[in-house]
């Protein structure tokens, strides 16, 4: 059962909509769920369309450590925010309640939620969200680049389970370049390590969702002059892209297909309850670092790529 992020283009692009309806059982808007429920009208339209076509739904980022909020967070404002979002989208049963609250170094991020609510803010969000609507399933969502982050998140979530905190699952982001398909030190995803920790999460009795599988193709060009004053973006391109420059292959699409297959097979071995993609269409890419991506299972003209045939068959 595959899922896909869904952009607002689904409201007007009939080919995009047709592919999503035909091939994906789970839909999750890639935008929306804004602070205090403001400006979520298009997300509402996406959800209505999903319901019309009988899709399962999940929502991301009730409380994200990496997204900005429009004011200082207090207990009153946090509860009001949760009430607004959860009531706006009663059809959504699965929510990423806590989003990216741990840094790569295994330490909590300093964010507006932590500043306003204290070091136990994640537990508070989970408790309040569960009280607002006891029937929803609450997830912790994050990406993982380091072993220490896997370990820290596991220990934190294990303590929540043991202490009766309302956590029902983990939502794992698996973003990768092509390096897992060859030997090299530039891989952005360690598949074996991901499998080890995902199985440990599953052993806690939690639901395991993997809604964000993304496999990038290499950069085709890189204009370093455009990155002056943007050190963080530059570091991301170095980390994610230059390793791919080392690939000597005439068929990048075949390598991409291989990595997608490796990741999906690993998710199956882990007993994932949802396997999904965050950039399934090259026509509407997730490509925030620029100059690269083409992570889709369909190209810009919605023609199936090798990865599509590998995952969905002929």
PDB file of N, CA and C in Angstrom, residues 192-239:
ATOM      1  N   UNK A 192      21.246   0.009   5.928  1.00  0.00           N
ATOM      2  CA  UNK A 192      21.347  -1.034   6.954  1.00  0.00           C
ATOM      3  C   UNK A 192      21.080  -0.473   8.346  1.00  0.00           C
ATOM      4  N   UNK A 193      21.617   0.716   8.610  1.00  0.00           N
ATOM      5  CA  UNK A 193      21.378   1.319   9.918  1.00  0.00           C
ATOM      6  C   UNK A 193      19.906   1.691  10.081  1.00  0.00           C
ATOM      7  N   UNK A 194      19.298   2.223   9.019  1.00  0.00           N
ATOM      8  CA  UNK A 194      17.878   2.553   9.074  1.00  0.00           C
ATOM      9  C   UNK A 194      17.046   1.310   9.388  1.00  0.00           C
ATOM     10  N   UNK A 195      17.383   0.198   8.765  1.00  0.00           N
ATOM     11  CA  UNK A 195      16.640  -1.041   9.005  1.00  0.00           C
ATOM     12  C   UNK A 195      16.758  -1.479  10.466  1.00  0.00           C
ATOM     13  N   UNK A 196      17.950  -1.386  11.021  1.00  0.00           N
ATOM     14  CA  UNK A 196      18.165  -1.786  12.413  1.00  0.00           C
ATOM     15  C   UNK A 196      17.265  -0.994  13.354  1.00  0.00           C
ATOM     16  N   UNK A 197      17.252   0.328  13.200  1.00  0.00           N
ATOM     17  CA  UNK A 197      16.498   1.162  14.131  1.00  0.00           C
ATOM     18  C   UNK A 197      14.998   1.106  13.864  1.00  0.00           C
ATOM     19  N   UNK A 198      14.615   1.003  12.608  1.00  0.00           N
ATOM     20  CA  UNK A 198      13.185   0.907  12.302  1.00  0.00           C
ATOM     21  C   UNK A 198      12.578  -0.366  12.891  1.00  0.00           C
ATOM     22  N   UNK A 199      13.318  -1.456  12.859  1.00  0.00           N
ATOM     23  CA  UNK A 199      12.838  -2.694  13.490  1.00  0.00           C
ATOM     24  C   UNK A 199      12.729  -2.532  15.007  1.00  0.00           C
ATOM     25  N   UNK A 200      13.650  -1.783  15.604  1.00  0.00           N
ATOM     26  CA  UNK A 200      13.580  -1.548  17.043  1.00  0.00           C
ATOM     27  C   UNK A 200      12.347  -0.710  17.399  1.00  0.00           C
ATOM     28  N   UNK A 201      12.042   0.296  16.574  1.00  0.00           N
ATOM     29  CA  UNK A 201      10.820   1.066  16.806  1.00  0.00           C
ATOM     30  C   UNK A 201       9.593   0.161  16.698  1.00  0.00           C
ATOM     31  N   UNK A 202       9.585  -0.682  15.698  1.00  0.00           N
ATOM     32  CA  UNK A 202       8.453  -1.586  15.499  1.00  0.00           C
ATOM     33  C   UNK A 202       8.301  -2.534  16.689  1.00  0.00           C
ATOM     34  N   UNK A 203       9.425  -2.957  17.245  1.00  0.00           N
ATOM     35  CA  UNK A 203       9.393  -3.868  18.398  1.00  0.00           C
ATOM     36  C   UNK A 203       8.798  -3.214  19.644  1.00  0.00           C
ATOM     37  N   UNK A 204       8.725  -1.888  19.658  1.00  0.00           N
ATOM     38  CA  UNK A 204       8.083  -1.194  20.777  1.00  0.00           C
ATOM     39  C   UNK A 204       6.562  -1.284  20.694  1.00  0.00           C
ATOM     40  N   UNK A 205       6.057  -1.886  19.616  1.00  0.00           N
ATOM     41  CA  UNK A 205       4.615  -1.984  19.432  1.00  0.00           C
ATOM     42  C   UNK A 205       4.019  -0.779  18.737  1.00  0.00           C
ATOM     43  N   UNK A 206       4.871   0.039  18.113  1.00  0.00           N
ATOM     44  CA  UNK A 206       4.426   1.258  17.451  1.00  0.00           C
ATOM     45  C   UNK A 206       4.109   1.007  15.982  1.00  0.00           C
ATOM     46  N   UNK A 207       3.237   1.840  15.431  1.00  0.00           N
ATOM     47  CA  UNK A 207       3.037   1.862  13.991  1.00  0.00           C
ATOM     48  C   UNK A 207       4.288   2.430  13.333  1.00  0.00           C
ATOM     49  N   UNK A 208       4.615   1.933  12.149  1.00  0.00           N
ATOM     50  CA  UNK A 208       5.787   2.406  11.415  1.00  0.00           C
ATOM     51  C   UNK A 208       5.341   2.937  10.060  1.00  0.00           C
ATOM     52  N   UNK A 209       5.384   4.255   9.907  1.00  0.00           N
ATOM     53  CA  UNK A 209       5.072   4.895   8.636  1.00  0.00           C
ATOM     54  C   UNK A 209       6.362   5.427   8.017  1.00  0.00           C
ATOM     55  N   UNK A 210       6.500   5.225   6.716  1.00  0.00           N
ATOM     56  CA  UNK A 210       7.647   5.765   5.967  1.00  0.00           C
ATOM     57  C   UNK A 210       7.073   6.565   4.799  1.00  0.00           C
ATOM     58  N   UNK A 211       6.577   7.771   5.057  1.00  0.00           N
ATOM     59  CA  UNK A 211       5.845   8.515   4.031  1.00  0.00           C
ATOM     60  C   UNK A 211       6.717   9.361   3.116  1.00  0.00           C
ATOM     61  N   UNK A 212       8.013   9.457   3.430  1.00  0.00           N
ATOM     62  CA  UNK A 212       8.876  10.372   2.675  1.00  0.00           C
ATOM     63  C   UNK A 212      10.106   9.660   2.128  1.00  0.00           C
ATOM     64  N   UNK A 213       9.913   8.768   1.168  1.00  0.00           N
ATOM     65  CA  UNK A 213      11.050   8.194   0.458  1.00  0.00           C
ATOM     66  C   UNK A 213      11.350   9.093  -0.737  1.00  0.00           C
ATOM     67  N   UNK A 214      12.587   9.566  -0.805  1.00  0.00           N
ATOM     68  CA  UNK A 214      13.032  10.421  -1.908  1.00  0.00           C
ATOM     69  C   UNK A 214      14.417   9.956  -2.331  1.00  0.00           C
ATOM     70  N   UNK A 215      14.613   9.690  -3.619  1.00  0.00           N
ATOM     71  CA  UNK A 215      15.936   9.337  -4.143  1.00  0.00           C
ATOM     72  C   UNK A 215      16.273  10.312  -5.262  1.00  0.00           C
ATOM     73  N   UNK A 216      17.266  11.175  -5.004  1.00  0.00           N
ATOM     74  CA  UNK A 216      17.639  12.199  -5.981  1.00  0.00           C
ATOM     75  C   UNK A 216      18.558  11.650  -7.055  1.00  0.00           C
ATOM     76  N   UNK A 217      18.448  12.226  -8.233  1.00  0.00           N
ATOM     77  CA  UNK A 217      19.474  12.040  -9.252  1.00  0.00           C
ATOM     78  C   UNK A 217      20.575  13.073  -9.032  1.00  0.00           C
ATOM     79  N   UNK A 218      21.739  12.903  -9.664  1.00  0.00           N
ATOM     80  CA  UNK A 218      22.839  13.855  -9.467  1.00  0.00           C
ATOM     81  C   UNK A 218      22.527  15.232 -10.038  1.00  0.00           C
ATOM     82  N   UNK A 219      23.257  16.212  -9.528  1.00  0.00           N
ATOM     83  CA  UNK A 219      23.189  17.555 -10.090  1.00  0.00           C
ATOM     84  C   UNK A 219      23.670  17.529 -11.532  1.00  0.00           C
ATOM     85  N   UNK A 220      23.013  18.297 -12.381  1.00  0.00           N
ATOM     86  CA  UNK A 220      23.448  18.417 -13.768  1.00  0.00           C
ATOM     87  C   UNK A 220      24.396  19.594 -13.951  1.00  0.00           C
ATOM     88  N   UNK A 221      24.262  20.575 -13.098  1.00  0.00           N
ATOM     89  CA  UNK A 221      25.159  21.721 -13.122  1.00  0.00           C
ATOM     90  C   UNK A 221      25.167  22.324 -11.733  1.00  0.00           C
ATOM     91  N   UNK A 222      26.144  23.125 -11.470  1.00  0.00           N
ATOM     92  CA  UNK A 222      26.247  23.724 -10.142  1.00  0.00           C
ATOM     93  C   UNK A 222      26.878  25.100 -10.280  1.00  0.00           C
ATOM     94  N   UNK A 223      26.091  26.146 -10.096  1.00  0.00           N
ATOM     95  CA  UNK A 223      26.559  27.517 -10.209  1.00  0.00           C
ATOM     96  C   UNK A 223      26.904  28.025  -8.813  1.00  0.00           C
ATOM     97  N   UNK A 224      28.171  27.859  -8.437  1.00  0.00           N
ATOM     98  CA  UNK A 224      28.585  28.219  -7.080  1.00  0.00           C
ATOM     99  C   UNK A 224      28.415  29.705  -6.806  1.00  0.00           C
ATOM    100  N   UNK A 225      28.525  30.550  -7.846  1.00  0.00           N
ATOM    101  CA  UNK A 225      28.405  31.992  -7.626  1.00  0.00           C
ATOM    102  C   UNK A 225      27.020  32.367  -7.114  1.00  0.00           C
ATOM    103  N   UNK A 226      26.019  31.540  -7.424  1.00  0.00           N
ATOM    104  CA  UNK A 226      24.659  31.842  -6.975  1.00  0.00           C
ATOM    105  C   UNK A 226      24.463  31.546  -5.500  1.00  0.00           C
ATOM    106  N   UNK A 227      25.479  30.947  -4.860  1.00  0.00           N
ATOM    107  CA  UNK A 227      25.353  30.535  -3.465  1.00  0.00           C
ATOM    108  C   UNK A 227      26.069  31.463  -2.500  1.00  0.00           C
ATOM    109  N   UNK A 228      26.599  32.582  -2.997  1.00  0.00           N
ATOM    110  CA  UNK A 228      27.297  33.509  -2.107  1.00  0.00           C
ATOM    111  C   UNK A 228      26.356  33.984  -0.996  1.00  0.00           C
ATOM    112  N   UNK A 229      26.848  33.899   0.228  1.00  0.00           N
ATOM    113  CA  UNK A 229      26.042  34.322   1.365  1.00  0.00           C
ATOM    114  C   UNK A 229      25.004  33.308   1.799  1.00  0.00           C
ATOM    115  N   UNK A 230      25.022  32.128   1.187  1.00  0.00           N
ATOM    116  CA  UNK A 230      24.045  31.087   1.523  1.00  0.00           C
ATOM    117  C   UNK A 230      24.794  29.835   1.962  1.00  0.00           C
ATOM    118  N   UNK A 231      25.527  29.949   3.039  1.00  0.00           N
ATOM    119  CA  UNK A 231      26.424  28.869   3.450  1.00  0.00           C
ATOM    120  C   UNK A 231      25.676  27.578   3.762  1.00  0.00           C
ATOM    121  N   UNK A 232      24.493  27.685   4.363  1.00  0.00           N
ATOM    122  CA  UNK A 232      23.755  26.473   4.715  1.00  0.00           C
ATOM    123  C   UNK A 232      23.324  25.699   3.472  1.00  0.00           C
ATOM    124  N   UNK A 233      22.854  26.442   2.453  1.00  0.00           N
ATOM    125  CA  UNK A 233      22.468  25.795   1.202  1.00  0.00           C
ATOM    126  C   UNK A 233      23.684  25.177   0.534  1.00  0.00           C
ATOM    127  N   UNK A 234      24.801  25.898   0.573  1.00  0.00           N
ATOM    128  CA  UNK A 234      26.037  25.390  -0.023  1.00  0.00           C
ATOM    129  C   UNK A 234      26.443  24.072   0.632  1.00  0.00           C
ATOM    130  N   UNK A 235      26.384  24.028   1.955  1.00  0.00           N
ATOM    131  CA  UNK A 235      26.751  22.804   2.667  1.00  0.00           C
ATOM    132  C   UNK A 235      25.834  21.646   2.287  1.00  0.00           C
ATOM    133  N   UNK A 236      24.547  21.937   2.105  1.00  0.00           N
ATOM    134  CA  UNK A 236      23.623  20.882   1.721  1.00  0.00           C
ATOM    135  C   UNK A 236      23.967  20.320   0.346  1.00  0.00           C
ATOM    136  N   UNK A 237      24.306  21.202  -0.589  1.00  0.00           N
ATOM    137  CA  UNK A 237      24.641  20.742  -1.935  1.00  0.00           C
ATOM    138  C   UNK A 237      25.926  19.935  -1.914  1.00  0.00           C
ATOM    139  N   UNK A 238      26.888  20.376  -1.127  1.00  0.00           N
ATOM    140  CA  UNK A 238      28.127  19.608  -0.999  1.00  0.00           C
ATOM    141  C   UNK A 238      27.817  18.234  -0.410  1.00  0.00           C
ATOM    142  N   UNK A 239      27.004  18.217   0.655  1.00  0.00           N
ATOM    143  CA  UNK A 239      26.702  16.958   1.331  1.00  0.00           C
ATOM    144  C   UNK A 239      25.900  16.019   0.439  1.00  0.00           C
TER     145      UNK A 239
END
